[in-house]
Amino acid sequence: MSELLFEQRKRNWCGLPWSFTVYSFDAERIFIKTGAFNIKEDEVRLYRVLDLSYKASFLQRIFKMGTITVDSSDKTLKCFEIKNIKNAKETKEQLSQLVEEERQRKRITGREYMADHDHDGYDDDYDDYDHHH
């Protein structure tokens, strides 16, 4: 396992890290660890991340927090949120950069990771004109 580049507890509504959920990532994977007595840890490889988005509610902005939504081609964690973290916008940008670096390192093209994300079932070569004529 490589060195963690980010690690933070999910925070409550007023920004305090009183939670049993810990988010972290290294140069290759995102980890979500939940639980106090029974611990569950999920991971998603960065090259499987398809899209990242950032949002912050009014209350989150007051407490300098936000949420990152991750859409991936992972079989178990297709879409998930990294909720209520400090510096969420900067963390999203860091994660986005790492995703691109990992795709380049593994030489994964857009076609390969999009084809692997089979949620909609459409072929990338779909041509509207050919379909109707």
mmCIF file of C-alpha atoms in Angstrom, residues 7 13 22 28 39 46 54 57 64 74-75 84 90 94-95 101 113 116 123 131:
data_model
loop_
_atom_site.group_PDB
_atom_site.id
_atom_site.type_symbol
_atom_site.label_atom_id
_atom_site.label_comp_id
_atom_site.label_asym_id
_atom_site.label_seq_id
_atom_site.Cartn_x
_atom_site.Cartn_y
_atom_site.Cartn_z
ATOM 1 C CA GLU A 7 -7.349 11.038 5.330
ATOM 2 C CA TRP A 13 -23.573 19.028 10.733
ATOM 3 C CA VAL A 22 -13.077 7.721 7.501
ATOM 4 C CA GLU A 28 -4.010 4.486 -6.703
ATOM 5 C CA ILE A 39 -15.610 -2.361 10.407
ATOM 6 C CA LEU A 46 -8.631 5.724 -9.231
ATOM 7 C CA TYR A 54 -18.494 19.045 -5.650
ATOM 8 C CA SER A 57 -25.117 23.274 1.167
ATOM 9 C CA LYS A 64 -16.231 25.271 5.582
ATOM 10 C CA ASP A 74 -16.402 -0.115 -9.915
ATOM 11 C CA LYS A 75 -18.761 -3.082 -9.565
ATOM 12 C CA ASN A 84 -18.999 16.585 5.057
ATOM 13 C CA GLU A 90 -9.441 21.441 -3.012
ATOM 14 C CA GLN A 94 -6.398 16.854 -5.945
ATOM 15 C CA LEU A 95 -8.383 13.672 -6.560
ATOM 16 C CA GLU A 101 -2.255 10.621 -13.585
ATOM 17 C CA TYR A 113 -13.021 3.094 -18.936
ATOM 18 C CA ASP A 116 -16.236 -0.752 -18.556
ATOM 19 C CA ASP A 123 -22.578 1.107 -27.437
ATOM 20 C CA HIS A 131 -30.176 3.490 -36.405
#
